[in-house]
């Protein structure tokens, strides 16, 4: 799911900041207008019109320049090999990002397109989406061969502990029950938290064993509908490479499918998932056993994950509220239809 550990409000760069920024780019021109882009939960993005063109201006909040340089090298190489990727504009001295007053910005060409959910994709387009992600993974393996892998956060190779999840459920239940004024969302949250606790009590013995993690490789890290732009029936650009890193590749494939192909009622379109997964396996060579392990780990992850409720009740941020009903229902449906979901991914 779309997620972030930090929530911050956007502040559009003023004209002086934009002028200083654009002076680092010989061909970008002078600023005319700058408007926030509505989609997205990570970083800040803006539609920037200048006297010489249209651009996507990205303010990278974490300011990790090493990671950003690595990300930009990767996107340039991927684009050079024909993937639909939009590398940043190169500025003075060959730099691909600019730091002003401690803030890190990158400038990209503006790409016209629209986001499409799995419900809008045909079976054939779903198959091509799986093939595209397979190409991303295999091409990243090639272009990142000389890049040192960044350290993975502690605990990412260990499946969630249900005892800690029960503590989280209790905390969120108290917050949902104490919400005033009480709304239908609070009632749904309470229902789903109680339901999930009972489900986890029955499923705790299925926690993935240590060392059961599928093979890791370079991945996009956040492959979902808001990060794929379509022009007509085909993807025009894969954007937002902020989470580029080394992770289990098959897990990214499963997570992406669980976002693209979830229906509003909280079920997956398994016919489209099967087409997507078959193409993915064919392109990247992942076997049924690897996909089965990824399905199990992502299912377990979903059972133990309450980040949307944490945003609402701990942080007061309600941007993900519309996603919650389907996401919460999906965990329950996935548990009930587990064999069918696994077959869809493994063939």
Short mmCIF file of N, CA, C and O in Angstrom, two decimals, residues 114-193:
data_model
loop_
_atom_site.label_atom_id
_atom_site.label_comp_id
_atom_site.label_asym_id
_atom_site.label_seq_id
_atom_site.Cartn_x
_atom_site.Cartn_y
_atom_site.Cartn_z
N UNK A 114 -2.11 9.54 -17.36
CA UNK A 114 -3.07 9.37 -16.27
C UNK A 114 -2.79 8.06 -15.56
O UNK A 114 -2.18 7.14 -16.11
N UNK A 115 -3.21 8.00 -14.31
CA UNK A 115 -3.07 6.78 -13.52
C UNK A 115 -4.25 5.86 -13.81
O UNK A 115 -5.38 6.32 -13.99
N UNK A 116 -3.98 4.56 -13.84
CA UNK A 116 -5.05 3.59 -14.11
C UNK A 116 -4.98 2.46 -13.08
O UNK A 116 -3.90 1.89 -12.86
N UNK A 117 -6.11 2.15 -12.49
CA UNK A 117 -6.17 1.03 -11.56
C UNK A 117 -6.34 -0.26 -12.35
O UNK A 117 -6.64 -0.25 -13.55
N UNK A 118 -6.19 -1.38 -11.66
CA UNK A 118 -6.37 -2.66 -12.32
C UNK A 118 -7.77 -2.86 -12.87
O UNK A 118 -7.97 -3.56 -13.86
N UNK A 119 -8.76 -2.22 -12.23
CA UNK A 119 -10.12 -2.32 -12.73
C UNK A 119 -10.29 -1.71 -14.10
O UNK A 119 -11.21 -2.06 -14.84
N UNK A 120 -9.40 -0.78 -14.46
CA UNK A 120 -9.46 -0.14 -15.78
C UNK A 120 -8.64 -0.90 -16.83
O UNK A 120 -8.71 -0.57 -18.01
N UNK A 121 -7.84 -1.87 -16.40
CA UNK A 121 -6.98 -2.59 -17.32
C UNK A 121 -7.69 -3.83 -17.84
O UNK A 121 -8.41 -4.51 -17.11
N UNK A 122 -7.46 -4.14 -19.12
CA UNK A 122 -7.93 -5.40 -19.66
C UNK A 122 -7.01 -6.52 -19.19
O UNK A 122 -5.94 -6.27 -18.61
N UNK A 123 -7.41 -7.75 -19.48
CA UNK A 123 -6.53 -8.87 -19.13
C UNK A 123 -5.21 -8.77 -19.86
O UNK A 123 -4.15 -9.03 -19.29
N UNK A 124 -5.27 -8.36 -21.13
CA UNK A 124 -4.03 -8.19 -21.89
C UNK A 124 -3.15 -7.11 -21.32
O UNK A 124 -1.92 -7.26 -21.26
N UNK A 125 -3.73 -6.00 -20.91
CA UNK A 125 -2.95 -4.92 -20.30
C UNK A 125 -2.38 -5.35 -18.96
O UNK A 125 -1.28 -4.94 -18.59
N UNK A 126 -3.13 -6.17 -18.22
CA UNK A 126 -2.63 -6.70 -16.96
C UNK A 126 -1.41 -7.58 -17.21
O UNK A 126 -0.42 -7.53 -16.46
N UNK A 127 -1.47 -8.37 -18.27
CA UNK A 127 -0.33 -9.22 -18.63
C UNK A 127 0.88 -8.36 -18.98
O UNK A 127 2.01 -8.64 -18.55
N UNK A 128 0.66 -7.28 -19.72
CA UNK A 128 1.78 -6.41 -20.09
C UNK A 128 2.35 -5.67 -18.88
O UNK A 128 3.55 -5.38 -18.83
N UNK A 129 1.48 -5.38 -17.91
CA UNK A 129 1.97 -4.74 -16.69
C UNK A 129 2.91 -5.68 -15.93
O UNK A 129 3.96 -5.26 -15.45
N UNK A 130 2.54 -6.96 -15.83
CA UNK A 130 3.41 -7.92 -15.18
C UNK A 130 4.73 -8.08 -15.91
O UNK A 130 5.80 -8.18 -15.29
N UNK A 131 4.66 -8.09 -17.24
CA UNK A 131 5.90 -8.19 -18.03
C UNK A 131 6.77 -6.96 -17.82
O UNK A 131 8.01 -7.06 -17.75
N UNK A 132 6.13 -5.79 -17.70
CA UNK A 132 6.90 -4.56 -17.48
C UNK A 132 7.63 -4.61 -16.15
O UNK A 132 8.82 -4.27 -16.07
N UNK A 133 6.96 -5.05 -15.09
CA UNK A 133 7.65 -5.15 -13.81
C UNK A 133 8.77 -6.18 -13.87
O UNK A 133 9.85 -5.98 -13.28
N UNK A 134 8.55 -7.27 -14.59
CA UNK A 134 9.63 -8.25 -14.78
C UNK A 134 10.82 -7.63 -15.47
O UNK A 134 11.98 -7.89 -15.11
N UNK A 135 10.57 -6.79 -16.49
CA UNK A 135 11.67 -6.11 -17.18
C UNK A 135 12.38 -5.13 -16.26
O UNK A 135 13.62 -5.01 -16.30
N UNK A 136 11.62 -4.45 -15.40
CA UNK A 136 12.24 -3.54 -14.44
C UNK A 136 13.22 -4.30 -13.55
O UNK A 136 14.37 -3.88 -13.35
N UNK A 137 12.79 -5.44 -13.04
CA UNK A 137 13.64 -6.21 -12.14
C UNK A 137 14.88 -6.78 -12.84
O UNK A 137 15.99 -6.70 -12.31
N UNK A 138 14.70 -7.33 -14.02
CA UNK A 138 15.85 -7.92 -14.71
C UNK A 138 16.80 -6.83 -15.21
O UNK A 138 18.02 -7.03 -15.19
N UNK A 139 16.27 -5.70 -15.63
CA UNK A 139 17.13 -4.63 -16.11
C UNK A 139 17.86 -3.95 -14.96
O UNK A 139 19.03 -3.58 -15.08
N UNK A 140 17.17 -3.80 -13.83
CA UNK A 140 17.86 -3.27 -12.65
C UNK A 140 19.03 -4.17 -12.25
O UNK A 140 20.10 -3.68 -11.88
N UNK A 141 18.83 -5.45 -12.32
CA UNK A 141 19.91 -6.38 -11.98
C UNK A 141 21.13 -6.12 -12.86
O UNK A 141 22.28 -6.19 -12.40
N UNK A 142 20.88 -5.78 -14.09
CA UNK A 142 21.97 -5.52 -15.04
C UNK A 142 22.63 -4.17 -14.79
O UNK A 142 23.86 -4.07 -14.72
N UNK A 143 21.81 -3.10 -14.65
CA UNK A 143 22.40 -1.75 -14.58
C UNK A 143 22.93 -1.41 -13.20
O UNK A 143 23.73 -0.48 -13.05
N UNK A 144 22.52 -2.15 -12.17
CA UNK A 144 22.97 -1.86 -10.81
C UNK A 144 24.05 -2.82 -10.35
O UNK A 144 24.39 -2.85 -9.16
N UNK A 145 24.61 -3.59 -11.26
CA UNK A 145 25.60 -4.59 -10.88
C UNK A 145 26.81 -3.99 -10.19
O UNK A 145 27.42 -4.63 -9.32
N UNK A 146 27.16 -2.74 -10.53
CA UNK A 146 28.34 -2.12 -9.93
C UNK A 146 28.00 -1.20 -8.75
O UNK A 146 28.86 -0.49 -8.24
N UNK A 147 26.73 -1.19 -8.34
CA UNK A 147 26.31 -0.33 -7.23
C UNK A 147 26.29 -1.11 -5.92
O UNK A 147 25.70 -2.19 -5.84
N UNK A 148 26.90 -0.60 -4.87
CA UNK A 148 26.79 -1.27 -3.57
C UNK A 148 25.36 -1.20 -3.06
O UNK A 148 24.71 -0.17 -3.15
N UNK A 149 24.87 -2.30 -2.54
CA UNK A 149 23.51 -2.33 -2.03
C UNK A 149 23.41 -1.52 -0.75
O UNK A 149 24.25 -1.66 0.14
N UNK A 150 22.41 -0.66 -0.62
CA UNK A 150 22.24 0.10 0.63
C UNK A 150 21.83 -0.85 1.75
O UNK A 150 21.22 -1.89 1.51
N UNK A 151 22.16 -0.50 2.99
CA UNK A 151 21.75 -1.37 4.11
C UNK A 151 20.24 -1.40 4.24
O UNK A 151 19.57 -0.37 4.06
N UNK A 152 19.71 -2.57 4.54
CA UNK A 152 18.27 -2.69 4.74
C UNK A 152 17.93 -2.37 6.19
O UNK A 152 18.72 -2.65 7.10
N UNK A 153 16.78 -1.74 6.42
CA UNK A 153 16.39 -1.41 7.80
C UNK A 153 16.35 -2.66 8.67
O UNK A 153 16.00 -3.75 8.19
N UNK A 154 16.71 -2.55 9.93
CA UNK A 154 16.68 -3.71 10.84
C UNK A 154 15.29 -4.33 10.90
O UNK A 154 14.29 -3.62 10.93
N UNK A 155 15.27 -5.65 10.90
CA UNK A 155 14.01 -6.35 11.06
C UNK A 155 13.22 -6.60 9.80
O UNK A 155 12.18 -7.26 9.84
N UNK A 156 13.69 -6.10 8.64
CA UNK A 156 12.92 -6.28 7.41
C UNK A 156 12.94 -7.71 6.92
O UNK A 156 12.13 -8.09 6.08
N UNK A 157 13.86 -8.53 7.41
CA UNK A 157 13.90 -9.92 7.01
C UNK A 157 13.18 -10.83 8.01
O UNK A 157 13.23 -12.05 7.91
N UNK A 158 12.50 -10.22 8.97
CA UNK A 158 11.79 -10.98 10.00
C UNK A 158 10.30 -10.69 9.89
O UNK A 158 9.88 -9.53 9.84
N UNK A 159 9.49 -11.74 9.83
CA UNK A 159 8.04 -11.57 9.72
C UNK A 159 7.47 -10.95 10.99
O UNK A 159 8.00 -11.13 12.09
N UNK A 160 6.39 -10.21 10.83
CA UNK A 160 5.77 -9.51 11.96
C UNK A 160 5.42 -10.46 13.09
O UNK A 160 4.96 -11.58 12.87
N UNK A 161 5.64 -9.99 14.31
CA UNK A 161 5.33 -10.76 15.51
C UNK A 161 3.89 -10.48 15.93
O UNK A 161 3.53 -9.33 16.23
N UNK A 162 3.02 -11.49 15.94
CA UNK A 162 1.61 -11.23 16.28
C UNK A 162 1.41 -10.66 17.68
O UNK A 162 0.45 -9.91 17.91
N UNK A 163 2.31 -10.96 18.61
CA UNK A 163 2.15 -10.41 19.96
C UNK A 163 2.27 -8.89 19.93
O UNK A 163 1.52 -8.18 20.62
N UNK A 164 3.18 -8.37 19.13
CA UNK A 164 3.30 -6.92 19.01
C UNK A 164 2.10 -6.35 18.27
O UNK A 164 1.65 -5.23 18.54
N UNK A 165 1.58 -7.13 17.29
CA UNK A 165 0.39 -6.68 16.57
C UNK A 165 -0.80 -6.55 17.51
O UNK A 165 -1.58 -5.60 17.42
N UNK A 166 -0.94 -7.50 18.45
CA UNK A 166 -2.05 -7.41 19.41
C UNK A 166 -1.95 -6.13 20.23
O UNK A 166 -2.97 -5.49 20.54
N UNK A 167 -0.74 -5.73 20.59
CA UNK A 167 -0.56 -4.48 21.34
C UNK A 167 -1.00 -3.28 20.50
O UNK A 167 -1.64 -2.35 21.00
N UNK A 168 -0.63 -3.30 19.20
CA UNK A 168 -1.04 -2.22 18.30
C UNK A 168 -2.55 -2.18 18.16
O UNK A 168 -3.17 -1.10 18.17
N UNK A 169 -3.17 -3.35 18.04
CA UNK A 169 -4.63 -3.41 17.91
C UNK A 169 -5.29 -2.81 19.14
O UNK A 169 -6.24 -2.01 19.04
N UNK A 170 -4.81 -3.15 20.33
CA UNK A 170 -5.39 -2.62 21.55
C UNK A 170 -5.28 -1.10 21.61
O UNK A 170 -6.23 -0.40 22.00
N UNK A 171 -4.12 -0.58 21.21
CA UNK A 171 -3.93 0.88 21.21
C UNK A 171 -4.89 1.56 20.24
O UNK A 171 -5.54 2.56 20.58
N UNK A 172 -4.98 1.03 19.01
CA UNK A 172 -5.83 1.64 18.00
C UNK A 172 -7.31 1.49 18.34
O UNK A 172 -8.11 2.39 18.05
N UNK A 173 -7.66 0.38 18.98
CA UNK A 173 -9.05 0.22 19.43
C UNK A 173 -9.43 1.31 20.42
O UNK A 173 -10.53 1.89 20.34
N UNK A 174 -8.55 1.58 21.36
CA UNK A 174 -8.84 2.62 22.35
C UNK A 174 -9.01 3.97 21.68
O UNK A 174 -9.91 4.76 22.03
N UNK A 175 -8.17 4.26 20.69
CA UNK A 175 -8.26 5.54 19.99
C UNK A 175 -9.52 5.63 19.15
O UNK A 175 -10.18 6.68 19.11
N UNK A 176 -9.89 4.54 18.48
CA UNK A 176 -11.09 4.54 17.66
C UNK A 176 -12.35 4.69 18.52
O UNK A 176 -13.28 5.43 18.17
N UNK A 177 -12.36 3.99 19.65
CA UNK A 177 -13.52 4.07 20.53
C UNK A 177 -13.64 5.42 21.21
O UNK A 177 -14.74 5.88 21.56
N UNK A 178 -12.51 6.09 21.39
CA UNK A 178 -12.53 7.39 22.05
C UNK A 178 -12.68 8.56 21.10
O UNK A 178 -12.72 9.72 21.57
N UNK A 179 -12.77 8.31 19.80
CA UNK A 179 -12.86 9.39 18.83
C UNK A 179 -14.18 10.16 19.00
O UNK A 179 -15.24 9.56 19.17
N UNK A 180 -14.09 11.48 18.98
CA UNK A 180 -15.27 12.32 19.07
C UNK A 180 -15.18 13.47 18.06
O UNK A 180 -14.14 14.12 17.97
N UNK A 181 -16.23 13.73 17.29
CA UNK A 181 -17.47 12.95 17.23
C UNK A 181 -17.23 11.59 16.58
O UNK A 181 -16.40 11.47 15.69
N UNK A 182 -17.96 10.58 17.02
CA UNK A 182 -17.79 9.23 16.49
C UNK A 182 -18.46 9.14 15.13
O UNK A 182 -19.61 9.57 14.96
N UNK A 183 -17.76 8.55 14.17
CA UNK A 183 -18.26 8.48 12.81
C UNK A 183 -18.38 7.03 12.36
O UNK A 183 -17.94 6.10 13.05
N UNK A 184 -18.93 6.84 11.17
CA UNK A 184 -19.03 5.49 10.60
C UNK A 184 -17.64 4.90 10.36
O UNK A 184 -17.47 3.67 10.43
N UNK A 185 -16.65 5.74 10.07
CA UNK A 185 -15.29 5.24 9.91
C UNK A 185 -14.79 4.64 11.21
O UNK A 185 -14.16 3.57 11.21
N UNK A 186 -15.03 5.32 12.33
CA UNK A 186 -14.60 4.81 13.63
C UNK A 186 -15.26 3.47 13.94
O UNK A 186 -14.62 2.55 14.47
N UNK A 187 -16.52 3.33 13.58
CA UNK A 187 -17.23 2.07 13.80
C UNK A 187 -16.64 0.96 12.93
O UNK A 187 -16.46 -0.18 13.41
N UNK A 188 -16.33 1.29 11.67
CA UNK A 188 -15.71 0.30 10.79
C UNK A 188 -14.33 -0.08 11.31
O UNK A 188 -13.97 -1.27 11.32
N UNK A 189 -13.56 0.90 11.75
CA UNK A 189 -12.22 0.62 12.29
C UNK A 189 -12.31 -0.32 13.48
O UNK A 189 -11.54 -1.29 13.58
N UNK A 190 -13.25 -0.07 14.40
CA UNK A 190 -13.41 -0.94 15.56
C UNK A 190 -13.76 -2.36 15.12
O UNK A 190 -13.19 -3.35 15.62
N UNK A 191 -14.71 -2.47 14.20
CA UNK A 191 -15.11 -3.79 13.71
C UNK A 191 -13.93 -4.54 13.10
O UNK A 191 -13.70 -5.72 13.41
N UNK A 192 -13.17 -3.87 12.23
CA UNK A 192 -12.06 -4.53 11.55
C UNK A 192 -10.93 -4.89 12.53
O UNK A 192 -10.28 -5.93 12.37
N UNK A 193 -10.69 -4.06 13.52
CA UNK A 193 -9.65 -4.37 14.50
C UNK A 193 -10.01 -5.60 15.32
O UNK A 193 -9.17 -6.48 15.56
#
